[in-house]
Coordinates of C-alpha atoms and ligand atoms in Angstrom, one line a residue:
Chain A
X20 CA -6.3 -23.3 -16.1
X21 CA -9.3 -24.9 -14.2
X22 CA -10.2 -28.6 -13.9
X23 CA -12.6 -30.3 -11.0
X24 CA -10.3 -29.9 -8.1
X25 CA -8.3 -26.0 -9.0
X26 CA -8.9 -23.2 -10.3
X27 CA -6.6 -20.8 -11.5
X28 CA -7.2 -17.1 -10.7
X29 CA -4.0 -15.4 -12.8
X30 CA -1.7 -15.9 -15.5
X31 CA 1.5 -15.6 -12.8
X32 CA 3.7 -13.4 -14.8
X33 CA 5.8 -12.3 -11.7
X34 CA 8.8 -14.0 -13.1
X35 CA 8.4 -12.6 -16.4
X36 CA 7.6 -9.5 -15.2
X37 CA 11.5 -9.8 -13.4
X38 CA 13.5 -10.3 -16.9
X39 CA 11.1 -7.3 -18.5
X40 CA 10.8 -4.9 -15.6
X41 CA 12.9 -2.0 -13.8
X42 CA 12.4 1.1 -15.6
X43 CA 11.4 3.2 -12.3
X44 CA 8.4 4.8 -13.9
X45 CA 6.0 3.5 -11.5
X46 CA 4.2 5.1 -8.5
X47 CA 6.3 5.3 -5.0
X48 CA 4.0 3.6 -2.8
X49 CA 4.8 4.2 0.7
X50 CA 3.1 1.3 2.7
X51 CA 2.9 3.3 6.0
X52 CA -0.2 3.8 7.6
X53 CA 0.4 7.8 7.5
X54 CA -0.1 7.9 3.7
X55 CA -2.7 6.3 1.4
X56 CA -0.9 3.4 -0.4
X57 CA -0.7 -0.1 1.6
X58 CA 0.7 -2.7 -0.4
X59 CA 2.4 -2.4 -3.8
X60 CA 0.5 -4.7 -5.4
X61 CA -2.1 -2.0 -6.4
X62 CA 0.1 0.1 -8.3
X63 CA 0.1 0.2 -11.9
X64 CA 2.2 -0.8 -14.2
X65 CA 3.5 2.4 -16.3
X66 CA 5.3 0.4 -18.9
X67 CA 3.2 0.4 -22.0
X68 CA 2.4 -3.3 -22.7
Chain B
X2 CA 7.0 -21.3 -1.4
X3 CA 3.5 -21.4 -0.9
X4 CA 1.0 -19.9 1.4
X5 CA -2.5 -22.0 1.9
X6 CA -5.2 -20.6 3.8
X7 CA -8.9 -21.1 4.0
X8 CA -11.4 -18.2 4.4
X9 CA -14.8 -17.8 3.9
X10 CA -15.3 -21.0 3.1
X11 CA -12.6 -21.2 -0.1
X12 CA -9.2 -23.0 0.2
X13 CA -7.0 -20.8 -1.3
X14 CA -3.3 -21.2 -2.5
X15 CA -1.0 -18.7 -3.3
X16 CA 2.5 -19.6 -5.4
X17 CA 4.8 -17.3 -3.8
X18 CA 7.3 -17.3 -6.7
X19 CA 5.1 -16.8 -9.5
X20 CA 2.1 -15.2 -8.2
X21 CA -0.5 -17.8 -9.2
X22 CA -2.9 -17.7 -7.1
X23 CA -5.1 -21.2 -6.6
X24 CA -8.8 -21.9 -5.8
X25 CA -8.5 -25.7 -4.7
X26 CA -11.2 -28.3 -3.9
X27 CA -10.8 -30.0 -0.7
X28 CA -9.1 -32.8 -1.9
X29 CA -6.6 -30.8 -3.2
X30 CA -6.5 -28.6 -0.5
X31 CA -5.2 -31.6 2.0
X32 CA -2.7 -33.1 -0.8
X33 CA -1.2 -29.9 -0.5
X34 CA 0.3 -30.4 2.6
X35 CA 2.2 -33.9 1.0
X36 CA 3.7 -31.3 -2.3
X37 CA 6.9 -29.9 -2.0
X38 CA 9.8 -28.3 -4.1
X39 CA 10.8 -31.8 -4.3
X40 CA 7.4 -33.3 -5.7
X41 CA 7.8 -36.2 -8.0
X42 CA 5.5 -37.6 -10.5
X43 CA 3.8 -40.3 -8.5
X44 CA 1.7 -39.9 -5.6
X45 CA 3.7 -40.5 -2.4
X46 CA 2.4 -43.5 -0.4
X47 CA 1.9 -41.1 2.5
X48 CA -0.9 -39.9 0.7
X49 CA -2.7 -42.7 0.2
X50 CA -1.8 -44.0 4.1
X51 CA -3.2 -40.9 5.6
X52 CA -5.9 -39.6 3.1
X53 CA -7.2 -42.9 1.9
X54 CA -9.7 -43.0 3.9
X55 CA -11.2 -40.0 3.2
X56 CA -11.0 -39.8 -0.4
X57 CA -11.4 -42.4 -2.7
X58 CA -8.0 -43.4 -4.7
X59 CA -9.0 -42.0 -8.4
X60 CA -9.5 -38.5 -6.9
X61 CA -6.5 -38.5 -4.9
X62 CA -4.3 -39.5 -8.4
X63 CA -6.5 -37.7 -10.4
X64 CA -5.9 -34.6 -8.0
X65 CA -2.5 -35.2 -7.7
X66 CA -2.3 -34.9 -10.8
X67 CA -3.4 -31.7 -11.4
X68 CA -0.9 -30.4 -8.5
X69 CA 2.0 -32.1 -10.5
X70 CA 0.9 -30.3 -13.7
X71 CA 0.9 -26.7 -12.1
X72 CA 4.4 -27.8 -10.2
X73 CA 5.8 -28.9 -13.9
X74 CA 4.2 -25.3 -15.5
X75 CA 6.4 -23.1 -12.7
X76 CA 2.7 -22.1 -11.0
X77 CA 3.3 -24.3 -7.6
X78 CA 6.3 -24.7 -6.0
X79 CA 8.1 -22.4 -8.2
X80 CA 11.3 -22.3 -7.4
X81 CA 13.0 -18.4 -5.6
X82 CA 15.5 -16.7 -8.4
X83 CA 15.1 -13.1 -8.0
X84 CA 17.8 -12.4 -5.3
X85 CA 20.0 -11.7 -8.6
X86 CA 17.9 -8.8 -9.1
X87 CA 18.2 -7.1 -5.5
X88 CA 20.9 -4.7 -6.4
X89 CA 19.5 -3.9 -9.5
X90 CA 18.5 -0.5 -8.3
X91 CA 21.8 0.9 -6.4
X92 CA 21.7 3.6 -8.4
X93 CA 18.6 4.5 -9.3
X94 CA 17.6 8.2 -10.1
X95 CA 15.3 10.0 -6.9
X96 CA 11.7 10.1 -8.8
X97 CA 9.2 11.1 -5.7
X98 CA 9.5 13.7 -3.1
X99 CA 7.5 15.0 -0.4
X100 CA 7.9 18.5 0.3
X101 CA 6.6 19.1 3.6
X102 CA 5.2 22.4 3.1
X103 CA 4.0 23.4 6.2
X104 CA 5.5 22.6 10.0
X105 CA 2.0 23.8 11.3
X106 CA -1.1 22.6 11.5
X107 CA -4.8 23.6 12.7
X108 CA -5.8 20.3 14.3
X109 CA -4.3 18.6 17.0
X110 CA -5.1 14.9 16.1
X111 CA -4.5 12.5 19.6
X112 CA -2.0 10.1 17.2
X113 CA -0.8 12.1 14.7
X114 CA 3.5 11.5 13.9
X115 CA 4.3 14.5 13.6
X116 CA 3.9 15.5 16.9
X117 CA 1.2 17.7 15.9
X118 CA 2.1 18.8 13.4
X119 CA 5.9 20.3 14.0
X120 CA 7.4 17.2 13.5
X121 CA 9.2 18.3 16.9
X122 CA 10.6 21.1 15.4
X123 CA 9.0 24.5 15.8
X124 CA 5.9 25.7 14.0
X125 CA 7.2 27.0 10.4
X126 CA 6.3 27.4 6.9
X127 CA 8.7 26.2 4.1
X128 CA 9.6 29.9 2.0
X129 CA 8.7 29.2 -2.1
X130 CA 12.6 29.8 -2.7
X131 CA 13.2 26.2 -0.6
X132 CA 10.2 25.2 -2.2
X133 CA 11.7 25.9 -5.8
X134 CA 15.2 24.3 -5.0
X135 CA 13.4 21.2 -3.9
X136 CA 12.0 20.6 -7.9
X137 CA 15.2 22.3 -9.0
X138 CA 16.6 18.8 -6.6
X139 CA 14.4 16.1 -8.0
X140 CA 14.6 17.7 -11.8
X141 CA 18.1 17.2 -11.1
X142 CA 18.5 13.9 -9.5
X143 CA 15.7 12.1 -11.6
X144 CA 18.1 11.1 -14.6
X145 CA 16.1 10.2 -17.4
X146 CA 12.6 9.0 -15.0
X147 CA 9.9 10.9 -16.8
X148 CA 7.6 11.0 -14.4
X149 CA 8.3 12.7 -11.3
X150 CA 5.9 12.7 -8.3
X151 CA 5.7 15.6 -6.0
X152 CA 3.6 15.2 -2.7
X153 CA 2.7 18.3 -0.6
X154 CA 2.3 17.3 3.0
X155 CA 2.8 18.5 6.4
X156 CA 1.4 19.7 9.3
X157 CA -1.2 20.6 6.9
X158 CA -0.4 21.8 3.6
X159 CA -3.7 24.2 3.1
X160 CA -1.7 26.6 5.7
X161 CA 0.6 27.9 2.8
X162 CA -1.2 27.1 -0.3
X163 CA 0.1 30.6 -1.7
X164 CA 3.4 28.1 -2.0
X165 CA 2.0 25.3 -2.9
X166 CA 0.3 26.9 -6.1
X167 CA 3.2 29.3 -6.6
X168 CA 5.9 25.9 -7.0
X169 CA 3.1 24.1 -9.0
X170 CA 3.5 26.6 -11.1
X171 CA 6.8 26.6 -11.4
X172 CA 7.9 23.3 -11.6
X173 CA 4.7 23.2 -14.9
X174 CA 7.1 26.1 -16.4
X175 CA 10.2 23.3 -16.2
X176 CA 8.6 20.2 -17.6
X177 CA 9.2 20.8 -21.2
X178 CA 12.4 22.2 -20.9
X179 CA 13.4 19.2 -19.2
X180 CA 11.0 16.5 -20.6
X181 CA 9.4 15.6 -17.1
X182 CA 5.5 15.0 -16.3
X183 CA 4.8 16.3 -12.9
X184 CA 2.4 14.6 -10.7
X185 CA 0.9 16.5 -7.9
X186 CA -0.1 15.0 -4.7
X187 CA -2.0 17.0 -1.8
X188 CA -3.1 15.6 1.5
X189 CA -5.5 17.7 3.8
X190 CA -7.3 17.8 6.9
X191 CA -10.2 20.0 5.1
X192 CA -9.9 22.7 7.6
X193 CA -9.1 25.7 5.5
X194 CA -11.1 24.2 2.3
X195 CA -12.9 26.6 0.1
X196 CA -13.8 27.3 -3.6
X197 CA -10.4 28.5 -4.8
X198 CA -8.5 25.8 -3.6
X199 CA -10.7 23.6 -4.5
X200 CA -10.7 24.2 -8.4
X201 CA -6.9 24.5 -8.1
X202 CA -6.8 20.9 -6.1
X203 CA -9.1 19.2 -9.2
X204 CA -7.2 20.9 -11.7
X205 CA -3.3 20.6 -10.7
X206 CA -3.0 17.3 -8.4
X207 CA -3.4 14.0 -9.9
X208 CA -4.6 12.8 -6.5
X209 CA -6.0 14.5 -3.3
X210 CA -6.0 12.3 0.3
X211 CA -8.8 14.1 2.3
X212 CA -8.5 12.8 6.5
X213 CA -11.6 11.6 7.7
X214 CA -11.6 8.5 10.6
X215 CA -15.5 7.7 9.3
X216 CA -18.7 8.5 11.6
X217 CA -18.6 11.9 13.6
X218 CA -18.1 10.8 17.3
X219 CA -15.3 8.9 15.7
X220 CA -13.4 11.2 13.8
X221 CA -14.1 14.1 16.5
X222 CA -13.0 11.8 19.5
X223 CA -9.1 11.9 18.2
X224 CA -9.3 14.7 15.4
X225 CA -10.0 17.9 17.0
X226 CA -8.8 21.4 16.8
X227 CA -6.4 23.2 19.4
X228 CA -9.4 23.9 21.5
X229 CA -10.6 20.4 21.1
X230 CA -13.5 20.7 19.0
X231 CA -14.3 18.2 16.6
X232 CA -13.1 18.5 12.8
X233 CA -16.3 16.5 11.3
X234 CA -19.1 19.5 10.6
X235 CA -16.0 21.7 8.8
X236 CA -14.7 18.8 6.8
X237 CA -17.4 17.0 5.4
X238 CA -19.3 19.4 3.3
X239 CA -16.2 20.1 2.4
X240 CA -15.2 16.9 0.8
X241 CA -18.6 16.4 -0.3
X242 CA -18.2 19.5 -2.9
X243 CA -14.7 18.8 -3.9
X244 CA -15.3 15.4 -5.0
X245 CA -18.3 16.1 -6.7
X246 CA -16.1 18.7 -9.1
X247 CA -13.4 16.1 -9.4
X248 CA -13.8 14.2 -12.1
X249 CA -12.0 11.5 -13.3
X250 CA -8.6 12.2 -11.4
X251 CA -8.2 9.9 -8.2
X252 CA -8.8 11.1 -4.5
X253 CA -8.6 8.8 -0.9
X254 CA -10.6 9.7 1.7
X255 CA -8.5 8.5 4.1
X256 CA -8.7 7.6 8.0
X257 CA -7.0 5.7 10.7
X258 CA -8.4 3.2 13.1
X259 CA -7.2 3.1 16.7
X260 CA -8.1 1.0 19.7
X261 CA -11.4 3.1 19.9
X262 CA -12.9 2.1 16.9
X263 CA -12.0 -1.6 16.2
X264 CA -15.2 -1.7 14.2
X265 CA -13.9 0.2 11.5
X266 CA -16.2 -1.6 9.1
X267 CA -18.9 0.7 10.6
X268 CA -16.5 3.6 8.9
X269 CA -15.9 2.4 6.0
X270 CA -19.6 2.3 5.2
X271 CA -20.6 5.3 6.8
X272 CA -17.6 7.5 4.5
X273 CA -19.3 5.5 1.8
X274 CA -22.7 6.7 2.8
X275 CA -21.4 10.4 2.7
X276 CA -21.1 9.4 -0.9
X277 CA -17.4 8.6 -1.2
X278 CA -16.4 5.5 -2.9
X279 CA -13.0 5.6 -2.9
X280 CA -11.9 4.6 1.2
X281 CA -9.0 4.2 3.1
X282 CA -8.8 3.4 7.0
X283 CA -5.6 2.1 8.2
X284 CA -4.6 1.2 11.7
X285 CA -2.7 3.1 13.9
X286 CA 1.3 2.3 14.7
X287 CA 1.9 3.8 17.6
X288 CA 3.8 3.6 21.1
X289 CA 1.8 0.5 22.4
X290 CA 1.8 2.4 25.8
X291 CA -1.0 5.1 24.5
X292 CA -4.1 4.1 25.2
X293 CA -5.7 4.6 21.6
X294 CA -2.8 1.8 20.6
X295 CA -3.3 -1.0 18.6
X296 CA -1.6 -3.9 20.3
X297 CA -0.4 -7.5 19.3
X298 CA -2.9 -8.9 21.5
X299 CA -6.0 -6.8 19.5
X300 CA -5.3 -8.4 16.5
X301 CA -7.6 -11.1 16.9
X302 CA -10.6 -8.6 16.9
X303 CA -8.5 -6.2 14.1
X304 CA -8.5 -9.8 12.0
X305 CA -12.1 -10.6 12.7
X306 CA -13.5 -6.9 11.7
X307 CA -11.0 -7.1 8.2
X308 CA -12.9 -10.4 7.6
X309 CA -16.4 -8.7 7.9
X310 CA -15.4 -5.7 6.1
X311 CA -14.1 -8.2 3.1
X312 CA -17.4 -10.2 3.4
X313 CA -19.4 -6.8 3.1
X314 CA -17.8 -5.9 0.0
X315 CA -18.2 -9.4 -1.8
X316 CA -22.3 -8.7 -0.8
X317 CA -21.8 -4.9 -1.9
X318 CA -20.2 -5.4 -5.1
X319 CA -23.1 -8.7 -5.8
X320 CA -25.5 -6.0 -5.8
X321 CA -23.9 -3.4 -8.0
X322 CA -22.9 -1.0 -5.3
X323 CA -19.0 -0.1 -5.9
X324 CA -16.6 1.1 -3.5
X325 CA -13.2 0.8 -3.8
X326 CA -11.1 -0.3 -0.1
X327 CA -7.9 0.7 -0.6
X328 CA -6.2 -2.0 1.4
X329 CA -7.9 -4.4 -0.4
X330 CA -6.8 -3.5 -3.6
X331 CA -4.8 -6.1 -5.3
X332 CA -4.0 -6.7 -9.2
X333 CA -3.0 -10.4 -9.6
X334 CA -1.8 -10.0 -13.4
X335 CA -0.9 -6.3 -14.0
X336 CA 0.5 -5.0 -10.7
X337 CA 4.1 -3.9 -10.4
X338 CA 7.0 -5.7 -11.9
X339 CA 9.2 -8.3 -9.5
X340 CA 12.0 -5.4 -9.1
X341 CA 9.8 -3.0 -7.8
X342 CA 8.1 -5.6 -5.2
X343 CA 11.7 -6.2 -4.0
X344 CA 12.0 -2.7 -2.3
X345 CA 8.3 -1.4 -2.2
X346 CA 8.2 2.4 -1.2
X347 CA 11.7 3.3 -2.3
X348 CA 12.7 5.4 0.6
X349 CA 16.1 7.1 0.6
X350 CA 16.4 6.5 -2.7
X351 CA 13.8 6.6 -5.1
X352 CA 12.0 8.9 -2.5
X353 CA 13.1 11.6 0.1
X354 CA 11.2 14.2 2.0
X355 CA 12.3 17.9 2.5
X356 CA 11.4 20.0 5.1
X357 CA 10.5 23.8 5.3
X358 CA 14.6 24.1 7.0
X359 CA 15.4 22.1 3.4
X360 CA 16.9 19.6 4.9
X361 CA 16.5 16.1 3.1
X362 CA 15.2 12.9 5.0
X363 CA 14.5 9.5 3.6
X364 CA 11.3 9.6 3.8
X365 CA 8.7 12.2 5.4
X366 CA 8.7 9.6 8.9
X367 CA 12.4 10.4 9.4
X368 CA 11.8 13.7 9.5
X369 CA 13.6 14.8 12.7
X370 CA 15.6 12.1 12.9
X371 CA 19.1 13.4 12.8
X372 CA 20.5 10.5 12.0
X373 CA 18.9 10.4 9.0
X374 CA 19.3 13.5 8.1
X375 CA 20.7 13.2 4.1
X376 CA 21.2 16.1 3.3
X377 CA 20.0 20.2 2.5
X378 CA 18.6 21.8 -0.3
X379 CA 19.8 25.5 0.8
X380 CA 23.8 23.9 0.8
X381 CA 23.6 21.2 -1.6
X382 CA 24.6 17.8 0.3
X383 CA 23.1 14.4 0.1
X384 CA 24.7 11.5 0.9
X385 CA 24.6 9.3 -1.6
X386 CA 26.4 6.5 0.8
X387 CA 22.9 6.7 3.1
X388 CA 21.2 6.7 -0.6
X389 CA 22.8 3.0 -1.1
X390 CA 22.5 1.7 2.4
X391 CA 18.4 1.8 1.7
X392 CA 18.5 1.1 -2.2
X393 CA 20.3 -2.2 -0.6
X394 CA 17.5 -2.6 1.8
X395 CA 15.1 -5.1 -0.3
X396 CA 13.2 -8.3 0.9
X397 CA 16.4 -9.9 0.4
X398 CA 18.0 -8.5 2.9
X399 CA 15.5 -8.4 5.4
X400 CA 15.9 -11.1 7.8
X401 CA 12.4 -12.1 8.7
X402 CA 10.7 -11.0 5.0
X403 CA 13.1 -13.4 3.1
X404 CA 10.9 -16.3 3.8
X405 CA 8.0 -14.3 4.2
X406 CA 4.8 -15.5 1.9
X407 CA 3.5 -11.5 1.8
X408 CA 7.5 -10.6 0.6
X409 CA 6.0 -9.7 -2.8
X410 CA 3.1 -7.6 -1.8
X411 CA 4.2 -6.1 0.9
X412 CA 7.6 -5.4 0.0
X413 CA 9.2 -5.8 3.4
X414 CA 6.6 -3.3 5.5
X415 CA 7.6 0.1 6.4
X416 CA 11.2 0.7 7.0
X417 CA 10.7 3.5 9.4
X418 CA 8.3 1.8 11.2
X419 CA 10.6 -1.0 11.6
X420 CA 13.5 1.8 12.8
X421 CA 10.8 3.3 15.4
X422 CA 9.8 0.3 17.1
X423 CA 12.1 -2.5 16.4
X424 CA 15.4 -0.1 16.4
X425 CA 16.7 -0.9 12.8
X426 CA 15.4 -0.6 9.1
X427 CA 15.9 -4.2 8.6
X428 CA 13.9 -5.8 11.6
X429 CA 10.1 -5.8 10.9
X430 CA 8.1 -4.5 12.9
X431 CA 5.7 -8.0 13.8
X432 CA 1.8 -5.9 14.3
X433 CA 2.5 -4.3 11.0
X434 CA 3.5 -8.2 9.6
X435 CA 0.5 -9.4 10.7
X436 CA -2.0 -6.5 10.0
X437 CA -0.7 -6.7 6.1
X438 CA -0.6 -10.2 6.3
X439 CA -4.5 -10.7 7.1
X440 CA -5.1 -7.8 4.9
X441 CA -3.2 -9.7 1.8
X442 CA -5.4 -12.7 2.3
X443 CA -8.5 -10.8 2.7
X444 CA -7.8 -9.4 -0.7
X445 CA -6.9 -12.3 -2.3
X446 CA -10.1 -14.0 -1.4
X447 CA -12.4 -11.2 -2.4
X448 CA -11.4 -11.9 -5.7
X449 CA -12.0 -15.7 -5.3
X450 CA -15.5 -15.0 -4.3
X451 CA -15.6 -12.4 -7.3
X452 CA -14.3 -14.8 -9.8
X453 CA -16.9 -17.8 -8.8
X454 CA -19.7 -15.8 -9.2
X455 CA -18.5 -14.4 -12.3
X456 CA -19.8 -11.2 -10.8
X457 CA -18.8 -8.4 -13.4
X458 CA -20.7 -5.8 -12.0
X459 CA -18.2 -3.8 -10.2
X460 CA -16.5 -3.2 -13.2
X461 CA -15.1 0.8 -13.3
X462 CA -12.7 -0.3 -16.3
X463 CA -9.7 0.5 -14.1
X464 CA -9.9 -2.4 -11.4
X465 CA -12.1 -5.0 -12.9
X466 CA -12.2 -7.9 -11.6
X467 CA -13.2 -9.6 -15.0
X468 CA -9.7 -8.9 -16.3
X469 CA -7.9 -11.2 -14.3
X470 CA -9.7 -14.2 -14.8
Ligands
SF4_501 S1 9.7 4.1 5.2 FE1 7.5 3.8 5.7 S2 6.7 5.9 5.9 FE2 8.6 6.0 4.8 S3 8.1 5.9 2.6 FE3 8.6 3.9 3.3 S4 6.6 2.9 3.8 FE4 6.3 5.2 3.8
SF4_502 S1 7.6 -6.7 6.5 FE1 6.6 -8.5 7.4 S2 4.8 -9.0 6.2 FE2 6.2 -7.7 5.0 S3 7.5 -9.0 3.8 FE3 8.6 -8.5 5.7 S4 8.1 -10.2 7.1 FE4 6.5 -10.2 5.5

């Protein structure tokens, strides 16, 4: 969405993401500072779409 | 729940609850702060009382209005329905391991965890028949998880890579039988690099994390050998040739910043000037009595340098030249599902660490811990009761993360962290909070400034920026 005053960056599909999501496949990400990983928002996804 | 901040000159909002994530105009940006989960249709008077003056009274409704349309589509303000989802992985199947291979190591960095490498615990080498019951465990305990990842650590692995290739090898002779896809995982100080382990690093590991704190008086200030010679001549060359043969698998050169190098931007560019692109420098957690420490009062200057290392990448990326930050990575559309944010790294129960004894840990940080202990390979115990306690352990239940904006990106921090320094799993650990919190932000807005320019030029298919717009 974008108009004059916002613009939009994502299509927010967190929730969605809730109701579909689970299977475990993914990436462990430990977010310590001992191995490379930080945040868990980088991972991928390993569901196919 | 939302979290507004301005940086670098945007006025950013993120939607806690659904992820959106909002570039806003001034205007909007101060009518904000009069939105709640309770906003109605009509502009409150407030509004027009306090920001009147400032903005003429079309803008504000026409502004307003727009607000009221992203509450009514679930993208502001959206409402916090995913505790019904924290349990969902009580018993979930043990998919990662880090087999610490080696209790030795040939560097004595100043900071390192493992007390140099022995974790405390005597110099030793884990024997390939430990090393084989350890995939025999997690072939065992993965249920049906395909993918199982397998992460050779230490000390420093390199020290019995006759081991590590030897269980590589064996676990490869399992996967068909039982219908698992390992993926290999090496970190390395560099030390005992050469052409053989190499080819069999590019070939068998998915990803390699090569230590490296960035410029030489740097890294050979806190990275040195027993006899406290700097590590940077050995190591670089070496990386140099193994990433040039690596192809298209992924690698992290990876460093830590400590109180002696708050201008870590410096390292990031010089690692990049080595002719690595794909950098990681994290900070230090350590005893905040050592004096290499990074303490709550430095975070001011730790903030300041993430800032100008964010800015430097916007100008970077402008001109063409890509290098990927790893704690600045951030997918706003395709990252992880909700379930997974809940308990982020898994430890205890998606994840353990065995050591060269075989005795299983939550995670390779409680190694040593008796407490912790779970388990051992050699007699076949694990407590599955310690197992629940931390597949419990999600945002949720996490006192100060509940309410936290970052809940869903950071995934409630480091839970051994939290056990070393705050005294319990559950209590965060606040420098970390703040450290991931500035980091988030930082993130966030680098792809604001991305999007506005509609600068496509970093794209390297995998992290383009142009898909999430
Ligand atoms: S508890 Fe900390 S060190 Fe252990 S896996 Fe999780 S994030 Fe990593
Ligand atoms: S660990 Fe800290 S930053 Fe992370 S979610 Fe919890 S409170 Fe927030």
């Amino acid at each position: 969405m974008e108009n004059k005053h916002i613009k939009t960056l994502n299509q927010a599909n967190l929730k969605q993401s809730a109701v579909k999501g689970g299977c475990g496949e993914c990436q462990a990400s430990c977010q310590s500072a001992c191995k490379t990983s930080c945040t868990v928002a980088n991972q991928k996804c390993e569901k196919k779409q | 729940m939302i979290h507004k901040y301005r940086l670098n000159g945007y006025n950013i909002c993120l939607d806690v609850h659904s992820g959106a994530v909002h570039i806003l105009d001034d205007t909007a940006y101060d009518i904000l702060d009069y939105c709640s989960e309770n906003m109605g249709k009509d502009v409150p008077e407030k509004v027009y009382e306090e920001l009147g003056g400032k903005y003429e009274k079309k803008e504000i409704e026409e502004t307003y209005a727009a607000l009221y349309e992203l509450f009514e589509n679930g993208q502001l303000f959206s409402p916090d329905d995913y505790e019904q989802f924290a349990d969902m992985m009580t018993r979930a199947p043990v998919k990662s391991m880090c087999i610490n291979i080696s209790h030795d190591c040939n560097l004595r960095c100043e900071y390192c965890f493992a007390a140099k490498g022995d974790f405390g615990q005597g110099r030793c080498l884990m024997p390939l028949e430990t090393a084989k019951k350890a995939i025999d465990f997690i072939i065992a305990n993965s249920g049906t998880r395909k993918n199982l990842e397998v992460d050779f650590f230490g000390g420093e692995p390199l020290m019995n890579f006759d081991v590590v290739k030897k269980t590589v090898e064996y676990a490869r002779g399992l996967e068909d039988k039982y219908n698992k896809k390992f993926r290999f995982t090496i970190t390395t100080n560099g030390i005992l690099l050469d052409d053989d382990k190499m080819e069999f690093i590019n070939r068998e590991m998915n990803n390699v994390v090569l230590s490296l704190d960035g410029r030489k008086e740097v890294n050979d200030r806190l990275r040195v050998t027993p006899n406290g010679k700097g590590s940077y001549d050995a190591i670089v060359p070496a990386y140099q040739k193994l990433v040039s043969q690596r192809t298209d698998k992924d690698y992290y050169i990876r460093g830590t910043f400590t109180k002696y190098n708050l201008d870590f931007t410096n390292d990031v560019l010089h690692m990049h000037s080595l002719g690595f692109d794909q950098l990681s420098i994290e900070p230090v957690v350590s005893d905040p009595k050592l004096d290499y420490s990074i303490k709550y009062e430095d975070l001011p200057v730790v903030f300041e340098e993430y800032e100008k290392l964010a800015k430097t990448i916007i100008d970077s990326r402008k001109k063409g030249d890509y290098y990927n930050f790893f704690h600045f990575m951030i997918d706003l559309d395709q990252g992880p599902c909700a379930i997974k944010r809940l308990r982020g790294c898994g430890c205890g129960n998606e994840y353990v660490a065995v050591t060269p004894q075989g005795d299983i840990y939550p995670c390779h940080q409680f190694v040593g811990n008796e407490d912790y202990k779970m388990g051992n390979l050699n007699d076949g115990t694990f407590n599955t009761d310690m197992k629940n306690m931390f597949a419990m352990s999600t945002v949720y239940t996490k006192e100060n993360c509940r309410d936290c904006w970052a809940k869903f990106y950071c995934s409630g921090g480091c839970n051994a962290n939290n056990f070393q320094y705050e005294g319990d799993i559950r209590k965060s650990h606040k420098t970390s909070c703040e450290l991931e919190k500035k980091r988030l932000e930082c993130a966030i807005m680098i792809k604001a400034a991305l999007a506005e320019s509609g600068d496509e030029t970093d794209c390297d298919g995998e992290d383009c920026i142009c898909s999430c717009l």
